[in-house]
Amino acid sequence: MAFRVPEDPRAASPCADAAPSPAADLAFLVAEKFVSVNGEGLAAGRLAAFVRFAGCNLDCAYCDTRWANGDAAKERAEAHSVASLVDWVRSTGVSAVTLTGGEPLLQPGLPSLMSALVQVADPRSLRVEVETNGSCDMEHVVRLREECDRGRHAAGAGTDVGDRILARGLAPCDVHFTVDWKTPAAGEAACAAMMRKNFEMLDGRDAVKFVVGSGADLEFAARCACEANLWERCQVLFSPVWGRIDPREIVEYMARERLDRARLQLQMHKVIWPDVDKGV
């Protein structure tokens, strides 16, 4: 089943490097690709094929992948096409793929890559997750997922099996967004760069992640989640800035404020590989 890639509305976005090109002409700047467990997000602990893109438009104070963000990282990056990335993902035999960075939405061809990944069915269909920093307009990738949802609905409707699947709510496209909402710990510029409309486009498949380094960050996160109605819209994750705040303090705050719909999120890869910042 083919899904049309929506036109890209990012002309005015600081995250748009260039207009999209036909899939055959696209070149993605890839800092690394590897297979490991998801260290965070709603699929934490699940094996995934990771594609880390080079380049980021933010400079967060606690960033642990800064080596993949600057101009030097772009110069070192390997150029890949949609076809080569899809072939690599399929070759891993892993049924989940995480597109991360850097900032994936800086790649003009990201919708074309996502469209190709959701169409993979052999050996299994893929769970596609995009990790993004919250400052880049997500409308074009959200519209792509909506197009995918409509395509699957149309394909399943009218058959006994398809109608049962739709009735049970299993039809939506297996595309997920993990979106950062930067707290003051990230720095004033990063915190101010958040594009609020992004959070209004999310649904239950998605998560908003607040990386917190202090009690003030926790209060900021809880206030933003409430004001943006995230509790009813998507999943909410609290993740500690490594070495800045004891996770117990986060749990105590959650209990004191009765935030029973928030989830504490530890960076699993940092527990398993504490001194490794690449390939994990």
mmCIF file of C-alpha atoms in Angstrom:
data_model
loop_
_atom_site.group_PDB
_atom_site.id
_atom_site.type_symbol
_atom_site.label_atom_id
_atom_site.label_comp_id
_atom_site.label_asym_id
_atom_site.label_seq_id
_atom_site.Cartn_x
_atom_site.Cartn_y
_atom_site.Cartn_z
ATOM 1 C CA MET A 1 0.000 0.000 0.000
ATOM 2 C CA ALA A 2 1.502 3.342 -1.005
ATOM 3 C CA PHE A 3 1.028 6.540 0.962
ATOM 4 C CA ARG A 4 1.336 9.964 -0.554
ATOM 5 C CA VAL A 5 3.956 12.183 1.069
ATOM 6 C CA PRO A 6 2.178 15.460 1.975
ATOM 7 C CA GLU A 7 3.564 18.700 0.657
ATOM 8 C CA ASP A 8 6.058 20.178 3.087
ATOM 9 C CA PRO A 9 4.728 23.377 4.752
ATOM 10 C CA ARG A 10 8.042 24.317 6.389
ATOM 11 C CA ALA A 11 9.045 27.212 4.140
ATOM 12 C CA ALA A 12 9.094 29.617 7.086
ATOM 13 C CA SER A 13 10.577 27.184 9.588
ATOM 14 C CA PRO A 14 14.166 27.626 10.774
ATOM 15 C CA CYS A 15 14.444 23.838 10.665
ATOM 16 C CA ALA A 16 13.860 23.600 6.907
ATOM 17 C CA ASP A 17 17.218 23.275 5.155
ATOM 18 C CA ALA A 18 15.798 22.749 1.679
ATOM 19 C CA ALA A 19 12.689 21.786 -0.224
ATOM 20 C CA PRO A 20 12.016 18.056 -0.483
ATOM 21 C CA SER A 21 13.348 16.246 -3.531
ATOM 22 C CA PRO A 22 12.171 13.084 -5.243
ATOM 23 C CA ALA A 23 13.034 10.061 -3.109
ATOM 24 C CA ALA A 24 15.657 8.843 -5.577
ATOM 25 C CA ASP A 25 17.586 12.132 -5.238
ATOM 26 C CA LEU A 26 17.518 12.433 -1.463
ATOM 27 C CA ALA A 27 20.728 12.305 0.534
ATOM 28 C CA PHE A 28 20.552 11.885 4.310
ATOM 29 C CA LEU A 29 23.480 12.864 6.517
ATOM 30 C CA VAL A 30 23.882 9.918 8.870
ATOM 31 C CA ALA A 31 26.236 10.168 11.844
ATOM 32 C CA GLU A 32 25.814 6.509 12.769
ATOM 33 C CA LYS A 33 23.487 3.548 12.472
ATOM 34 C CA PHE A 34 23.416 0.587 14.829
ATOM 35 C CA VAL A 35 21.219 -1.956 16.588
ATOM 36 C CA SER A 36 20.661 -1.621 20.330
ATOM 37 C CA VAL A 37 17.882 -1.394 22.891
ATOM 38 C CA ASN A 38 15.815 1.749 23.094
ATOM 39 C CA GLY A 39 17.173 3.465 26.171
ATOM 40 C CA GLU A 40 14.109 5.649 26.662
ATOM 41 C CA GLY A 41 10.696 6.417 25.206
ATOM 42 C CA LEU A 42 7.594 4.227 25.087
ATOM 43 C CA ALA A 43 9.597 1.357 23.567
ATOM 44 C CA ALA A 44 12.342 1.451 26.213
ATOM 45 C CA GLY A 45 14.051 -1.912 26.476
ATOM 46 C CA ARG A 46 12.983 -3.020 23.008
ATOM 47 C CA LEU A 47 15.599 -3.785 20.397
ATOM 48 C CA ALA A 48 15.642 -1.250 17.570
ATOM 49 C CA ALA A 49 17.585 -0.269 14.476
ATOM 50 C CA PHE A 50 18.827 3.265 15.125
ATOM 51 C CA VAL A 51 19.554 5.873 12.475
ATOM 52 C CA ARG A 52 21.226 8.923 13.983
ATOM 53 C CA PHE A 53 21.232 11.949 11.690
ATOM 54 C CA ALA A 54 23.941 14.590 11.854
ATOM 55 C CA GLY A 55 23.173 18.197 12.729
ATOM 56 C CA CYS A 56 21.005 19.958 15.294
ATOM 57 C CA ASN A 57 19.548 23.458 15.544
ATOM 58 C CA LEU A 58 19.741 23.569 19.358
ATOM 59 C CA ASP A 59 22.614 23.483 21.815
ATOM 60 C CA CYS A 60 21.181 22.066 25.030
ATOM 61 C CA ALA A 61 23.368 22.359 28.101
ATOM 62 C CA TYR A 62 23.014 18.663 28.963
ATOM 63 C CA CYS A 63 23.272 17.251 25.422
ATOM 64 C CA ASP A 64 24.985 13.852 25.396
ATOM 65 C CA THR A 65 25.271 13.553 21.602
ATOM 66 C CA ARG A 66 26.950 16.881 20.900
ATOM 67 C CA TRP A 67 29.506 15.035 18.778
ATOM 68 C CA ALA A 68 26.720 14.459 16.209
ATOM 69 C CA ASN A 69 25.406 18.029 16.117
ATOM 70 C CA GLY A 70 27.837 20.510 14.578
ATOM 71 C CA ASP A 71 29.281 21.281 11.160
ATOM 72 C CA ALA A 72 32.155 18.874 11.763
ATOM 73 C CA ALA A 73 29.640 16.082 12.322
ATOM 74 C CA LYS A 74 27.966 16.903 9.012
ATOM 75 C CA GLU A 75 31.333 16.748 7.246
ATOM 76 C CA ARG A 76 32.060 13.331 8.777
ATOM 77 C CA ALA A 77 28.574 11.973 8.118
ATOM 78 C CA GLU A 78 27.842 9.303 5.529
ATOM 79 C CA ALA A 79 25.344 10.145 2.790
ATOM 80 C CA HIS A 80 22.519 7.647 2.441
ATOM 81 C CA SER A 81 19.484 7.392 0.210
ATOM 82 C CA VAL A 82 15.983 6.288 1.191
ATOM 83 C CA ALA A 83 16.636 2.932 -0.463
ATOM 84 C CA SER A 84 19.958 2.323 1.288
ATOM 85 C CA LEU A 85 18.522 3.132 4.712
ATOM 86 C CA VAL A 86 15.468 0.944 4.195
ATOM 87 C CA ASP A 87 17.681 -1.897 2.945
ATOM 88 C CA TRP A 88 19.895 -1.559 6.011
ATOM 89 C CA VAL A 89 16.919 -1.577 8.402
ATOM 90 C CA ARG A 90 15.505 -4.671 6.720
ATOM 91 C CA SER A 91 18.893 -6.388 6.872
ATOM 92 C CA THR A 92 18.968 -6.073 10.670
ATOM 93 C CA GLY A 93 15.896 -8.274 11.042
ATOM 94 C CA VAL A 94 14.672 -5.913 13.793
ATOM 95 C CA SER A 95 11.050 -4.785 13.675
ATOM 96 C CA ALA A 96 11.492 -1.378 15.330
ATOM 97 C CA VAL A 97 13.393 1.591 13.932
ATOM 98 C CA THR A 98 14.291 4.788 15.788
ATOM 99 C CA LEU A 99 15.109 7.925 13.803
ATOM 100 C CA THR A 100 17.106 10.225 16.042
ATOM 101 C CA GLY A 101 19.869 12.803 16.034
ATOM 102 C CA GLY A 102 20.977 15.399 16.082
ATOM 103 C CA GLU A 103 17.578 16.544 14.890
ATOM 104 C CA PRO A 104 15.828 14.283 12.337
ATOM 105 C CA LEU A 105 13.464 17.027 11.142
ATOM 106 C CA LEU A 106 16.431 18.906 9.703
ATOM 107 C CA GLN A 107 16.553 16.202 7.016
ATOM 108 C CA PRO A 108 14.298 17.496 4.183
ATOM 109 C CA GLY A 109 13.562 13.967 3.005
ATOM 110 C CA LEU A 110 12.379 12.594 6.324
ATOM 111 C CA PRO A 111 8.734 12.157 5.186
ATOM 112 C CA SER A 112 9.895 10.114 2.179
ATOM 113 C CA LEU A 113 11.981 7.885 4.431
ATOM 114 C CA MET A 114 9.117 7.429 6.896
ATOM 115 C CA SER A 115 6.732 6.620 4.045
ATOM 116 C CA ALA A 116 9.111 3.929 2.782
ATOM 117 C CA LEU A 117 9.611 2.443 6.245
ATOM 118 C CA VAL A 118 5.906 2.114 7.048
ATOM 119 C CA GLN A 119 5.437 0.200 3.800
ATOM 120 C CA VAL A 120 7.960 -2.483 4.759
ATOM 121 C CA ALA A 121 6.155 -5.775 5.341
ATOM 122 C CA ASP A 122 8.907 -8.365 4.860
ATOM 123 C CA PRO A 123 9.967 -10.016 7.080
ATOM 124 C CA ARG A 124 7.710 -7.957 9.393
ATOM 125 C CA SER A 125 6.126 -4.548 9.427
ATOM 126 C CA LEU A 126 8.038 -1.881 11.323
ATOM 127 C CA ARG A 127 7.380 0.247 14.352
ATOM 128 C CA VAL A 128 8.786 3.668 13.375
ATOM 129 C CA GLU A 129 9.723 6.171 16.063
ATOM 130 C CA VAL A 130 10.941 9.718 15.481
ATOM 131 C CA GLU A 131 12.756 11.481 18.318
ATOM 132 C CA THR A 132 12.612 15.256 17.875
ATOM 133 C CA ASN A 133 13.610 18.234 20.009
ATOM 134 C CA GLY A 134 10.302 20.135 19.947
ATOM 135 C CA SER A 135 11.540 23.207 18.069
ATOM 136 C CA CYS A 136 10.925 22.077 14.468
ATOM 137 C CA ASP A 137 7.517 22.165 12.807
ATOM 138 C CA MET A 138 6.082 18.651 12.845
ATOM 139 C CA GLU A 139 3.041 19.287 10.679
ATOM 140 C CA HIS A 140 4.404 17.537 7.583
ATOM 141 C CA VAL A 141 5.275 14.308 9.420
ATOM 142 C CA VAL A 142 2.036 14.295 11.410
ATOM 143 C CA ARG A 143 0.107 14.713 8.148
ATOM 144 C CA LEU A 144 2.026 11.771 6.730
ATOM 145 C CA ARG A 145 0.916 9.611 9.646
ATOM 146 C CA GLU A 146 -2.678 10.745 9.184
ATOM 147 C CA GLU A 147 -2.435 9.763 5.512
ATOM 148 C CA CYS A 148 -1.143 6.369 6.575
ATOM 149 C CA ASP A 149 -4.002 5.983 9.065
ATOM 150 C CA ARG A 150 -6.561 6.752 6.367
ATOM 151 C CA GLY A 151 -4.926 4.306 3.970
ATOM 152 C CA ARG A 152 -5.012 1.480 6.482
ATOM 153 C CA HIS A 153 -8.610 2.262 7.387
ATOM 154 C CA ALA A 154 -9.647 2.141 3.730
ATOM 155 C CA ALA A 155 -7.751 -1.102 3.164
ATOM 156 C CA GLY A 156 -9.389 -2.816 6.147
ATOM 157 C CA ALA A 157 -12.941 -1.525 5.776
ATOM 158 C CA GLY A 158 -15.532 -3.719 4.116
ATOM 159 C CA THR A 159 -14.100 -7.079 5.151
ATOM 160 C CA ASP A 160 -15.068 -9.093 8.221
ATOM 161 C CA VAL A 161 -11.514 -9.245 9.494
ATOM 162 C CA GLY A 162 -10.778 -5.624 8.608
ATOM 163 C CA ASP A 163 -13.919 -4.342 10.295
ATOM 164 C CA ARG A 164 -13.110 -6.287 13.471
ATOM 165 C CA ILE A 165 -9.600 -4.849 13.498
ATOM 166 C CA LEU A 166 -10.904 -1.320 13.004
ATOM 167 C CA ALA A 167 -13.517 -1.788 15.722
ATOM 168 C CA ARG A 168 -10.794 -2.850 18.164
ATOM 169 C CA GLY A 169 -8.725 0.242 17.358
ATOM 170 C CA LEU A 170 -5.769 -1.649 15.875
ATOM 171 C CA ALA A 171 -5.702 0.082 12.504
ATOM 172 C CA PRO A 172 -3.603 3.214 13.162
ATOM 173 C CA CYS A 173 -0.209 3.475 11.555
ATOM 174 C CA ASP A 174 2.647 2.253 13.766
ATOM 175 C CA VAL A 175 4.440 5.625 13.758
ATOM 176 C CA HIS A 176 5.330 7.269 17.050
ATOM 177 C CA PHE A 177 6.778 10.635 18.010
ATOM 178 C CA THR A 178 8.845 11.275 21.123
ATOM 179 C CA VAL A 179 8.994 15.043 21.447
ATOM 180 C CA ASP A 180 11.175 16.944 23.888
ATOM 181 C CA TRP A 181 9.753 19.888 25.784
ATOM 182 C CA LYS A 182 12.887 21.685 26.896
ATOM 183 C CA THR A 183 13.037 22.765 30.515
ATOM 184 C CA PRO A 184 15.217 25.579 31.906
ATOM 185 C CA ALA A 185 17.960 22.963 32.451
ATOM 186 C CA ALA A 186 18.472 22.899 28.681
ATOM 187 C CA GLY A 187 19.292 26.594 28.589
ATOM 188 C CA GLU A 188 17.261 29.720 27.955
ATOM 189 C CA ALA A 189 17.533 29.619 24.150
ATOM 190 C CA ALA A 190 16.485 25.976 23.854
ATOM 191 C CA CYS A 191 13.621 26.437 26.306
ATOM 192 C CA ALA A 192 12.326 29.443 24.348
ATOM 193 C CA ALA A 193 12.557 27.600 21.009
ATOM 194 C CA MET A 194 9.710 25.185 21.694
ATOM 195 C CA MET A 195 7.003 25.192 19.003
ATOM 196 C CA ARG A 196 3.830 24.869 21.043
ATOM 197 C CA LYS A 197 1.619 23.770 18.164
ATOM 198 C CA ASN A 198 3.639 20.561 17.872
ATOM 199 C CA PHE A 199 2.258 19.322 21.167
ATOM 200 C CA GLU A 200 -1.310 19.916 20.014
ATOM 201 C CA MET A 201 -0.845 17.475 17.112
ATOM 202 C CA LEU A 202 0.150 14.447 19.194
ATOM 203 C CA ASP A 203 -2.011 11.492 20.212
ATOM 204 C CA GLY A 204 -1.859 8.414 22.419
ATOM 205 C CA ARG A 205 0.892 6.834 20.342
ATOM 206 C CA ASP A 206 3.256 9.633 21.279
ATOM 207 C CA ALA A 207 5.213 10.903 24.263
ATOM 208 C CA VAL A 208 6.428 14.288 25.443
ATOM 209 C CA LYS A 209 9.692 14.065 27.355
ATOM 210 C CA PHE A 210 10.741 16.611 29.965
ATOM 211 C CA VAL A 211 14.421 16.306 30.878
ATOM 212 C CA VAL A 212 14.677 17.766 34.368
ATOM 213 C CA GLY A 213 17.663 18.774 36.460
ATOM 214 C CA SER A 214 16.065 20.372 39.514
ATOM 215 C CA GLY A 215 12.892 20.816 41.510
ATOM 216 C CA ALA A 216 12.219 23.983 39.523
ATOM 217 C CA ASP A 217 12.369 21.960 36.295
ATOM 218 C CA LEU A 218 9.848 19.503 37.716
ATOM 219 C CA GLU A 219 7.456 22.318 38.559
ATOM 220 C CA PHE A 220 7.965 23.769 35.083
ATOM 221 C CA ALA A 221 7.251 20.377 33.467
ATOM 222 C CA ALA A 222 4.098 19.756 35.490
ATOM 223 C CA ARG A 223 2.790 23.238 34.722
ATOM 224 C CA CYS A 224 3.446 22.900 30.972
ATOM 225 C CA ALA A 225 1.862 19.444 30.851
ATOM 226 C CA CYS A 226 -1.249 20.808 32.524
ATOM 227 C CA GLU A 227 -1.503 23.969 30.419
ATOM 228 C CA ALA A 228 -1.081 22.010 27.171
ATOM 229 C CA ASN A 229 -3.470 19.252 28.311
ATOM 230 C CA LEU A 230 -0.788 16.644 27.683
ATOM 231 C CA TRP A 231 -2.233 14.320 30.317
ATOM 232 C CA GLU A 232 -5.270 13.718 28.102
ATOM 233 C CA ARG A 233 -3.439 13.870 24.786
ATOM 234 C CA CYS A 234 -0.344 11.669 24.996
ATOM 235 C CA GLN A 235 2.159 10.055 27.349
ATOM 236 C CA VAL A 236 4.312 12.264 29.596
ATOM 237 C CA LEU A 237 7.849 11.270 30.565
ATOM 238 C CA PHE A 238 10.129 12.779 33.211
ATOM 239 C CA SER A 239 13.796 12.010 32.625
ATOM 240 C CA PRO A 240 16.661 13.166 34.874
ATOM 241 C CA VAL A 241 19.642 15.128 33.634
ATOM 242 C CA TRP A 242 22.304 12.519 34.271
ATOM 243 C CA GLY A 243 24.237 13.372 37.424
ATOM 244 C CA ARG A 244 22.226 16.532 38.164
ATOM 245 C CA ILE A 245 19.206 15.205 40.051
ATOM 246 C CA ASP A 246 18.560 12.006 41.982
ATOM 247 C CA PRO A 247 15.731 10.005 40.349
ATOM 248 C CA ARG A 248 14.286 9.527 43.836
ATOM 249 C CA GLU A 249 13.606 13.257 43.952
ATOM 250 C CA ILE A 250 11.535 12.922 40.763
ATOM 251 C CA VAL A 251 9.540 10.019 42.242
ATOM 252 C CA GLU A 252 8.955 11.937 45.456
ATOM 253 C CA TYR A 253 7.731 14.946 43.496
ATOM 254 C CA MET A 254 5.396 12.769 41.394
ATOM 255 C CA ALA A 255 3.954 11.205 44.552
ATOM 256 C CA ARG A 256 3.619 14.521 46.395
ATOM 257 C CA GLU A 257 1.841 16.170 43.451
ATOM 258 C CA ARG A 258 -0.116 13.001 42.595
ATOM 259 C CA LEU A 259 1.156 12.931 39.025
ATOM 260 C CA ASP A 260 0.049 9.349 38.492
ATOM 261 C CA ARG A 261 -0.044 9.738 34.708
ATOM 262 C CA ALA A 262 3.589 10.798 34.418
ATOM 263 C CA ARG A 263 6.290 8.185 33.961
ATOM 264 C CA LEU A 264 9.809 8.270 35.329
ATOM 265 C CA GLN A 265 12.154 7.546 32.436
ATOM 266 C CA LEU A 266 15.771 6.564 33.076
ATOM 267 C CA GLN A 267 18.250 6.439 30.208
ATOM 268 C CA MET A 268 18.756 2.698 30.147
ATOM 269 C CA HIS A 269 21.756 2.814 27.828
ATOM 270 C CA LYS A 270 23.626 4.977 30.342
ATOM 271 C CA VAL A 271 23.087 2.349 33.009
ATOM 272 C CA ILE A 272 24.270 -0.480 30.755
ATOM 273 C CA TRP A 273 27.106 1.421 29.028
ATOM 274 C CA PRO A 274 27.985 4.296 31.405
ATOM 275 C CA ASP A 275 31.049 5.522 29.516
ATOM 276 C CA VAL A 276 29.926 4.945 25.921
ATOM 277 C CA ASP A 277 28.267 7.638 23.820
ATOM 278 C CA LYS A 278 28.282 6.044 20.356
ATOM 279 C CA GLY A 279 26.674 2.918 18.984
ATOM 280 C CA VAL A 280 24.406 2.363 21.969
#
